[in-house]
Short mmCIF file of C-alpha atoms and ligand atoms in Angstrom, two decimals:
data_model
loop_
_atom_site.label_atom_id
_atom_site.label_comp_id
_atom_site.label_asym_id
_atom_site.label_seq_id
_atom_site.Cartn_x
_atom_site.Cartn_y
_atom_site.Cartn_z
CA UNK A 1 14.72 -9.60 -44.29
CA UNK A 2 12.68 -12.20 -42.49
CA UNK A 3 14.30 -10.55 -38.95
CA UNK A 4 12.97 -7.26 -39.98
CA UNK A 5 9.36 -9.03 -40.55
CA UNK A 6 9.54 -10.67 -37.24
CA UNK A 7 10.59 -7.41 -35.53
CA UNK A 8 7.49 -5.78 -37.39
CA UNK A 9 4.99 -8.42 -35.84
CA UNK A 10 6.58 -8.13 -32.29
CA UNK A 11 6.13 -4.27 -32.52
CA UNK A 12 2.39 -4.98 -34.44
CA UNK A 13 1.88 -6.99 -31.14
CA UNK A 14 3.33 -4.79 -28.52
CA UNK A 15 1.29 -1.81 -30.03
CA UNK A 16 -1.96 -4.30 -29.60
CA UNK A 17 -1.39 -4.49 -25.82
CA UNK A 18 -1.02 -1.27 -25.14
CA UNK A 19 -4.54 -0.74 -26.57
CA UNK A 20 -6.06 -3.46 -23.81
CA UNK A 21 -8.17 -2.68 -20.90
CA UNK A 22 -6.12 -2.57 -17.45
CA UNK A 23 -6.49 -2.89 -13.92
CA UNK A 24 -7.32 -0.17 -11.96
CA UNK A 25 -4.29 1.41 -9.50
CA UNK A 26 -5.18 0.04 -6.14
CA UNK A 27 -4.00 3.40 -4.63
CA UNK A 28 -1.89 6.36 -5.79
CA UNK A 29 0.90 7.13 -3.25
CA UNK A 30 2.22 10.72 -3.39
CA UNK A 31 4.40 13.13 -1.29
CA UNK A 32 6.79 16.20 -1.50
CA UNK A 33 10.42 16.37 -1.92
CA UNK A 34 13.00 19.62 -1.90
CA UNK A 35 15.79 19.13 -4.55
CA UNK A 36 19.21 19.01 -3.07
CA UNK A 37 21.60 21.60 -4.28
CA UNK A 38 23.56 20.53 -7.64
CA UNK A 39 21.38 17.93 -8.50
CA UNK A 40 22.18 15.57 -6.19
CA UNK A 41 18.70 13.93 -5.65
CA UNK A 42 15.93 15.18 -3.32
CA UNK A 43 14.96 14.84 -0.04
CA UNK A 44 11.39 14.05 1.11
CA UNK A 45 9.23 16.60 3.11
CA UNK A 46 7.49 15.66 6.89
CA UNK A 47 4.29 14.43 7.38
CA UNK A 48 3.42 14.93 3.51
CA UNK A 49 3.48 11.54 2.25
CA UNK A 50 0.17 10.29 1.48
CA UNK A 51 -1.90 6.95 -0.13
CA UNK A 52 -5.10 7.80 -2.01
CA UNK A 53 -8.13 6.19 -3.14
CA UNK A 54 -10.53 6.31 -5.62
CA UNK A 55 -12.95 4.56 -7.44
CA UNK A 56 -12.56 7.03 -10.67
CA UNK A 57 -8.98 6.07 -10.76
CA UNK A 58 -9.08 4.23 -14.19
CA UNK A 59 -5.43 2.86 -15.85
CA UNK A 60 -5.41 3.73 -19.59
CA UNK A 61 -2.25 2.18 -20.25
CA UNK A 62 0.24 0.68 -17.83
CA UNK A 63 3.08 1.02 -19.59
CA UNK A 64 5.97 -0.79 -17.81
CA UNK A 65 4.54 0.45 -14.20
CA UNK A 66 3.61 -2.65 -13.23
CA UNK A 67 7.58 -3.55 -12.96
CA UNK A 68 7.67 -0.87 -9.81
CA UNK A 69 10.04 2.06 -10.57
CA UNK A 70 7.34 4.20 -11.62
CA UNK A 71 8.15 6.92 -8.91
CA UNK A 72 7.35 10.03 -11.13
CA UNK A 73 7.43 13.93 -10.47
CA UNK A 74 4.42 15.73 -11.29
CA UNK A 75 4.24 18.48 -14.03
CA UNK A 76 1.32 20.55 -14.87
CA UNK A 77 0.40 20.70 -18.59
CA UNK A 78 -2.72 21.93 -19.01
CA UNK A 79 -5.12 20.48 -20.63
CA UNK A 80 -1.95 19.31 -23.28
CA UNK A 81 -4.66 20.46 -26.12
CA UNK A 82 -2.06 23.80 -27.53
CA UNK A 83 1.15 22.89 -25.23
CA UNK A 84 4.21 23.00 -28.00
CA UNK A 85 7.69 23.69 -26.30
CA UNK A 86 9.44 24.55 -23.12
CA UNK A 87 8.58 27.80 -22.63
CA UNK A 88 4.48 26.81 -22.61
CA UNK A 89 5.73 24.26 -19.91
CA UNK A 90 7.48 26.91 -17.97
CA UNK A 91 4.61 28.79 -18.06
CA UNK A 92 2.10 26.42 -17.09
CA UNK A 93 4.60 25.87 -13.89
CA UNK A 94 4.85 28.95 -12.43
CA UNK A 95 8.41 28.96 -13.92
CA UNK A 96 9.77 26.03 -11.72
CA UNK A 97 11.19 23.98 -14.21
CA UNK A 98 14.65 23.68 -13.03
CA UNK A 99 17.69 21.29 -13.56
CA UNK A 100 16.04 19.29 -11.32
CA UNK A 101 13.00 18.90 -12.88
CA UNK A 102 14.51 17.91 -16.32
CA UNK A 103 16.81 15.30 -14.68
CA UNK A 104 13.39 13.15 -13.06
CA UNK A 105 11.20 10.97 -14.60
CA UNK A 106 7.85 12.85 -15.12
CA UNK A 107 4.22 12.86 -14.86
CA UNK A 108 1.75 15.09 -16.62
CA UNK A 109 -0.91 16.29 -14.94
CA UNK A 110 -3.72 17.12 -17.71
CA UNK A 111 -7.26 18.03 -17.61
CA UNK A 112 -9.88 16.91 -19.59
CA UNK A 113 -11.62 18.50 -21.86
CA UNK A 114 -10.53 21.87 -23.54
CA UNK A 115 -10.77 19.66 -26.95
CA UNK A 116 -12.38 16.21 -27.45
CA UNK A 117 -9.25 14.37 -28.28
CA UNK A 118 -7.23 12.19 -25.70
CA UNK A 119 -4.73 11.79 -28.73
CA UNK A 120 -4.49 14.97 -29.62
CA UNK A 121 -3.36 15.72 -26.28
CA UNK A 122 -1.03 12.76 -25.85
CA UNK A 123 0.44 13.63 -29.10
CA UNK A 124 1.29 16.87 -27.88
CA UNK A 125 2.72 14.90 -24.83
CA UNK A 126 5.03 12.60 -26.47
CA UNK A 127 6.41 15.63 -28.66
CA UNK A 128 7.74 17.29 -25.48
CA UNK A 129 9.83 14.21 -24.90
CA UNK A 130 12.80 16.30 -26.85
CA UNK A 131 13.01 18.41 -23.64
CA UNK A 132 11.49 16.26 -20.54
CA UNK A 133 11.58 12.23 -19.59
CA UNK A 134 8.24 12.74 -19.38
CA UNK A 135 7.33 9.00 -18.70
CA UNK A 136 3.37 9.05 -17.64
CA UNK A 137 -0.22 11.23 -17.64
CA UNK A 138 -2.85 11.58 -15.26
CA UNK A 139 -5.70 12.82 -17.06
CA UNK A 140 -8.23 14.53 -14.32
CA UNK A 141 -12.03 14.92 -15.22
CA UNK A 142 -13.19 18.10 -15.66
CA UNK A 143 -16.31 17.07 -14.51
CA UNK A 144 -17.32 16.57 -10.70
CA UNK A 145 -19.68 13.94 -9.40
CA UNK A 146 -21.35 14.19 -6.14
CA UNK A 147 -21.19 9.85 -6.00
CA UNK A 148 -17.16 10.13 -6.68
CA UNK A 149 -15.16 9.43 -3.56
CA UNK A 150 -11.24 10.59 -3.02
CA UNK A 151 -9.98 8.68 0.43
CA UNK A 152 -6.67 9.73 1.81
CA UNK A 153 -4.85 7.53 4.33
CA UNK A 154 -1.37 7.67 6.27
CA UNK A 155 1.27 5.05 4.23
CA UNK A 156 1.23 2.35 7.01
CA UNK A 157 -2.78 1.85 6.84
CA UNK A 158 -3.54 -0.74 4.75
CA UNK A 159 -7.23 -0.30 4.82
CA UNK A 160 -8.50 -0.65 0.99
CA UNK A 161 -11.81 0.75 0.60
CA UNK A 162 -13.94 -2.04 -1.64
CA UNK A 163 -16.09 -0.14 -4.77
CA UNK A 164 -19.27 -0.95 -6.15
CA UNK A 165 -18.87 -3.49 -9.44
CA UNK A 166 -19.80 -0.30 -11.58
CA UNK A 167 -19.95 3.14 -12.10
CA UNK A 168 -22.96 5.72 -11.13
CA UNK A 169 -23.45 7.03 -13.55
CA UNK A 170 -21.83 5.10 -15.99
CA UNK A 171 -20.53 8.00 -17.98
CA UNK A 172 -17.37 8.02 -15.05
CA UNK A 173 -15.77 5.00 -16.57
CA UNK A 174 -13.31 6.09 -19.68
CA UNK A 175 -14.35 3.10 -21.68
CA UNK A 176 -17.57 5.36 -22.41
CA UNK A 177 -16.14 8.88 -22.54
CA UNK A 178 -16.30 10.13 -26.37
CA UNK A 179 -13.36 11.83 -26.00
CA UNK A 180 -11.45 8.76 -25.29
CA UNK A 181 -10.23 7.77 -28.90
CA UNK A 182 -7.20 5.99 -27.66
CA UNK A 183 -8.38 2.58 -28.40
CA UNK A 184 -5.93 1.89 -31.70
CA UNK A 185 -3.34 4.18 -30.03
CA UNK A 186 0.38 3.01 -28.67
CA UNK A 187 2.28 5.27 -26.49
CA UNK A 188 5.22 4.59 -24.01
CA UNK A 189 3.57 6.89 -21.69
CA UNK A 190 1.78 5.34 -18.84
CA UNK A 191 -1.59 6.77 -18.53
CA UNK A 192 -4.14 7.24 -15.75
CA UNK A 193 -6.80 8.45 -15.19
CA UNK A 194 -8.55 10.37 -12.17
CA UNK A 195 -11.60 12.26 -10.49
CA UNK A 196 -11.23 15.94 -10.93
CA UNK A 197 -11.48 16.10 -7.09
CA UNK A 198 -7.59 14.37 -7.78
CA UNK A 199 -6.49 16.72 -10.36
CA UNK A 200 -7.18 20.21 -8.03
CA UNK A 201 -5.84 19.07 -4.79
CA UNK A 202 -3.03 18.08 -6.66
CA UNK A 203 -2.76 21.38 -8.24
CA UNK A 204 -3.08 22.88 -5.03
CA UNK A 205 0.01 21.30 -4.05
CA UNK A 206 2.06 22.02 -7.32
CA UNK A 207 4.56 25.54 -6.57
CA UNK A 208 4.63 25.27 -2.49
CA UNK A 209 7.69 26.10 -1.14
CA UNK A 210 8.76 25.04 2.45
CA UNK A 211 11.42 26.34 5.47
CA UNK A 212 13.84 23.24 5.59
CA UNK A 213 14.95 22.42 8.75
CA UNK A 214 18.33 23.66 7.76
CA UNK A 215 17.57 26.40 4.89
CA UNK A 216 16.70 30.00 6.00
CA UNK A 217 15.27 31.12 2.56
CA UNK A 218 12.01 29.13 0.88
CA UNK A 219 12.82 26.24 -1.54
CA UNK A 220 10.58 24.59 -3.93
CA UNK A 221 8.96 21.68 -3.34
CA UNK A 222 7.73 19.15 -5.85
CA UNK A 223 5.11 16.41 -5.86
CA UNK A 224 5.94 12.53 -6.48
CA UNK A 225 3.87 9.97 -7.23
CA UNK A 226 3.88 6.22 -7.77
CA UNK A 227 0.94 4.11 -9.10
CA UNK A 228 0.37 0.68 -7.26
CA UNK A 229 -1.28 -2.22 -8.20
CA UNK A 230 -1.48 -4.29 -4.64
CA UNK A 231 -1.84 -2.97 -1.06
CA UNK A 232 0.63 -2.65 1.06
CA UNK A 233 2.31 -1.35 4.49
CA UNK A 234 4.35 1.49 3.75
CA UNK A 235 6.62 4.18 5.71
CA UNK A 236 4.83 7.37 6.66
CA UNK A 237 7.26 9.29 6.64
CA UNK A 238 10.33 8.31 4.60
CA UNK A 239 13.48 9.20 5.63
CA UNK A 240 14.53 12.61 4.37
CA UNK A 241 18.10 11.66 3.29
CA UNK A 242 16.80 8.32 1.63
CA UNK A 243 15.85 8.70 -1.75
CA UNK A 244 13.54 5.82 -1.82
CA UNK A 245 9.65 5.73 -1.50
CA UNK A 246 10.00 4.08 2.19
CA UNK A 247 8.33 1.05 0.60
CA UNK A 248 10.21 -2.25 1.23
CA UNK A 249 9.35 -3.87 -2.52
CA UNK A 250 8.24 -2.15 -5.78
CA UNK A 251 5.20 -0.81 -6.88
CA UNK A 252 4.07 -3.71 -8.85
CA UNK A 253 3.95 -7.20 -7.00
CA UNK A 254 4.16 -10.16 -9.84
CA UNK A 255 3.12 -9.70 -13.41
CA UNK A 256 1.04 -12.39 -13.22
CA UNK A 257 -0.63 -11.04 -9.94
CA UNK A 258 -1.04 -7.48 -11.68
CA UNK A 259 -2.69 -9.39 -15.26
CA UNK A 260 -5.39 -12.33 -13.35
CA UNK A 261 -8.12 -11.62 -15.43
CA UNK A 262 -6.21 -10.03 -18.36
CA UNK A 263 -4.54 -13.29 -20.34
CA UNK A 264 -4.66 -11.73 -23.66
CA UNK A 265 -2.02 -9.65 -22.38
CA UNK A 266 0.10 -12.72 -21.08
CA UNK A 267 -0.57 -14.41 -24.31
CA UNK A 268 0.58 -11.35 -26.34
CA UNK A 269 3.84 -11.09 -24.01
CA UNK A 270 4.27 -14.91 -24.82
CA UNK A 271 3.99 -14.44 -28.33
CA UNK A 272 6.61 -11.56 -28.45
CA UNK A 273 8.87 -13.17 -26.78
CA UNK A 274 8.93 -16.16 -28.52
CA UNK A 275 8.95 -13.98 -31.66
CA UNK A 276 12.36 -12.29 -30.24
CA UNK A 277 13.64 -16.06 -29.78
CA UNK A 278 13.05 -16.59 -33.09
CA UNK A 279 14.35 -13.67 -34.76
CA UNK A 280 17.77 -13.95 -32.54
CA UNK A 281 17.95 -17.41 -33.84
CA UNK A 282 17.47 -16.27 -37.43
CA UNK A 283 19.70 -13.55 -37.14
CA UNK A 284 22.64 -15.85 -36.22
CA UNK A 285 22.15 -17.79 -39.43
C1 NAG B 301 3.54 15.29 11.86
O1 NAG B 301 2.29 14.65 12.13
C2 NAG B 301 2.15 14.22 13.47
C3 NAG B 301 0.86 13.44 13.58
O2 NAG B 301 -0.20 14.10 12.94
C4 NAG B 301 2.19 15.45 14.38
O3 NAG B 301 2.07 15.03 15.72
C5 NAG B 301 3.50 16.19 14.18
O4 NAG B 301 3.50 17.38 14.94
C6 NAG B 301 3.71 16.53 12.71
N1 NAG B 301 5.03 17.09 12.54
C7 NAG B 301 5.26 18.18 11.81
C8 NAG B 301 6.68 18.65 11.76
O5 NAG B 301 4.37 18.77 11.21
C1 NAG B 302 10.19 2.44 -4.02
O1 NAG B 302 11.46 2.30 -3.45
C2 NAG B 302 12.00 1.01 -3.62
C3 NAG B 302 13.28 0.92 -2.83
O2 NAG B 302 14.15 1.97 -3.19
C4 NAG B 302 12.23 0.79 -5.14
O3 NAG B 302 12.73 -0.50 -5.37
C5 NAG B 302 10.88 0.90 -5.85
O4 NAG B 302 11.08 0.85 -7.23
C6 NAG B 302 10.22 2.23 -5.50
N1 NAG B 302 8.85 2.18 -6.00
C7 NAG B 302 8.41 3.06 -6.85
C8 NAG B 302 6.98 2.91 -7.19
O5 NAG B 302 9.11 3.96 -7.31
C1 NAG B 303 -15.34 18.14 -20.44
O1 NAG B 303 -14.61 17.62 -21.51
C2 NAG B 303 -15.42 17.00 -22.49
C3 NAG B 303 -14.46 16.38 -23.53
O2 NAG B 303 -13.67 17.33 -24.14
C4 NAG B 303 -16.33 18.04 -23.09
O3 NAG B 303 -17.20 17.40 -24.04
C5 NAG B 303 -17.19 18.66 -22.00
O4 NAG B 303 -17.96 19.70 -22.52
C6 NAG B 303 -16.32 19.20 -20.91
N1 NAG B 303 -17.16 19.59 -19.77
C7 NAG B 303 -16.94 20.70 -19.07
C8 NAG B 303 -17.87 20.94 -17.93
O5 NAG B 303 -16.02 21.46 -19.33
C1 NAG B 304 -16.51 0.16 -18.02
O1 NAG B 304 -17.02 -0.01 -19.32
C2 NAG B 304 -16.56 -1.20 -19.98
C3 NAG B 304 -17.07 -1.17 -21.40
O2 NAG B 304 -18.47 -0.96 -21.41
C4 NAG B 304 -17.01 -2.42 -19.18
O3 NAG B 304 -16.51 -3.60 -19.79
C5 NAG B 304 -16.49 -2.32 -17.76
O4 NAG B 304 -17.00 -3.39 -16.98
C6 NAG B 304 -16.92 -1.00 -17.12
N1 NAG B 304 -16.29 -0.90 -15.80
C7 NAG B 304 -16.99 -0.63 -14.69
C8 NAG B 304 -16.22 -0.64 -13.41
O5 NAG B 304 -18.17 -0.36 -14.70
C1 NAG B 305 -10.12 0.67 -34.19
O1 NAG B 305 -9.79 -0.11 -35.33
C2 NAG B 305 -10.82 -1.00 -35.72
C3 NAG B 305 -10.30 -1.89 -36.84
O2 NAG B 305 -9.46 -1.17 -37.71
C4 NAG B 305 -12.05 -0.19 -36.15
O3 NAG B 305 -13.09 -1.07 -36.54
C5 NAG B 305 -12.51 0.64 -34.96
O4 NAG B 305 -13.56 1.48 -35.35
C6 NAG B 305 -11.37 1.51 -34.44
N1 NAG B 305 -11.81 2.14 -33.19
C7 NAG B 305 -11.62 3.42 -32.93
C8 NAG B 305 -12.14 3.92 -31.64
O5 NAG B 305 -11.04 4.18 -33.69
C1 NAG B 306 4.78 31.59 -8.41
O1 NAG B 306 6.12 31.67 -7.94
C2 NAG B 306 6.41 32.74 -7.10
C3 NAG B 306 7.88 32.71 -6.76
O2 NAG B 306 8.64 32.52 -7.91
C4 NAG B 306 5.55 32.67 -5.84
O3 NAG B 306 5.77 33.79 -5.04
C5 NAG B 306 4.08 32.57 -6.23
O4 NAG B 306 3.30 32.36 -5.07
C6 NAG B 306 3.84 31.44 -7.19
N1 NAG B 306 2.47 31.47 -7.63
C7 NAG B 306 1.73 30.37 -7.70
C8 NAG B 306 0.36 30.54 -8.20
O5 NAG B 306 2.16 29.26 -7.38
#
């Protein structure tokens, strides 16, 4: 009885963080990989790995991302406002959705707008989890600003473009988009935000197919993406056998390096955990 309480007020708690304001990505890194035959992993594509940056690149919740692992294949749903089943997926994807695609870790690419709910949309999101580990959003503005910037630079460069303190206009920053009623919301999904600039050239790249150096017919290709939180040197072109990101650590750096400024959060974590203590203890009574 009292374990049940306690397990009540860690998941009260957890469900307050997720609500909190996050840092922004520092950059998102993206390339293309071909799936290997029987769904035994992927390999990476030349010269199409890629960092960019962005000042409209907003975090509405991290999730877990800031633990690295967060290496996520892009889907395209829409604007998520109608999306219901597999088959809308499929269509929405050029029917590409393979065995492949339903093995990886996913991210939703979603435009705004369409209907002025981000929870209706994530709702929508979450109920597809019966068919895909879809794992994170990015949310793309449907809006264009001529002061928004997108910068694209090899892996290696480690050249972080500094922002002004706020947005011009101000309408760019999520905290004052109407639409935006996420603030009592909880979701496992990892959500992002981006400039719509983001959103098309990564449409652009959804459904190419390439000649493999090996292959004599056209295979898919799929986008991946990782969020991260701290700069760093990374491989430009990762080894097509390897199935890692050609970075040398994770995404994240330290949790306390990814919440200075944020100790609400830390306090929060503190309190759950010492809340799971507790209950364990309790438990063994
Ligand atoms: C990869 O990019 C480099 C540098 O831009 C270029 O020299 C090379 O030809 C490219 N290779 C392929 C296979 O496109
Ligand atoms: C990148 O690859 C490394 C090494 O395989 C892995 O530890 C890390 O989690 C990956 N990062 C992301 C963001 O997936
Ligand atoms: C963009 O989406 C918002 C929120 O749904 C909506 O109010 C606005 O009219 C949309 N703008 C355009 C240009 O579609
Ligand atoms: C975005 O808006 C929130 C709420 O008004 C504010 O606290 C934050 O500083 C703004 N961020 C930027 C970069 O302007
Ligand atoms: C969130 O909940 C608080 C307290 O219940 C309420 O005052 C506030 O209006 C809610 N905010 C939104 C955006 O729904
Ligand atoms: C859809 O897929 C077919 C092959 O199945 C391809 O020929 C076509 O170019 C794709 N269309 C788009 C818009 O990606």
């Amino acid at each position: 009885m009292k374990l049940y309480t306690v397990c009540l007020c860690v998941l009260w708690c957890l469900g307050m963080v997720a609500g909190q304001q996050y840092a922004p990505p520092t950059f998102l890194w993206q390339s293309l990989v071909t799936p290997q035959p029987y769904n035994t992993g992927y390999i990476y594509s030349h010269n199409a790995t890629l960092k960019y940056y962005s000042q409209d690149f907003q975090t509405v919740y991290m999730s877990n991302d800031n633990f690295g692992h967060n290496e996520r294949v892009l889907i395209n749903l829409g604007d998520a406002c109608n999306i219901k089943n597999y088959n809308d997926v499929q269509a929405l994807n050029n029917f590409s959705i393979q065995q492949f695609t339903v093995s990886q870790n996913l991210m939703g690419l979603v435009s705004r707008g369409g209907c002025d709910s981000w929870q209706v949309k994530l709702n929508n999101i979450q109920s597809l989890g019966q068919f895909f580990q879809l794992t994170g959003v990015l949310l793309y503005d449907n809006v264009t600003y001529p002061q928004s910037q997108l910068i694209q630079h090899n892996p290696s460069t480690t050249n972080t473009p500094t922002w002004p303190s706020s947005f011009d206009p101000p309408q760019r920053n999520i905290s004052l988009m109407l639409d935006n009623d996420l603030r009592n919301y909880s979701s496992y999904l990892a959500v992002y935000f981006a400039p719509n600039e983001f959103g098309t050239a990564m449409l652009g790249k959804l459904n190419a197919y390439s000649f493999g150096p090996t292959v004599s017919i056209a295979q898919q290709q799929y986008v991946q993406m990782a969020t991260y939180f701290q700069e760093q040197a990374m491989t430009d072109n990762p080894s097509p056998t390897s199935s890692s990101n050609g970075s040398s650590s994770d995404g994240g750096g330290s949790l306390f390096d990814t919440f200075v400024g944020n100790r609400g959060y830390i306090a929060y974590l503190v309190a759950a955990g010492a809340a799971i203590v507790f209950g364990t203890r309790k438990s063994k009574t």
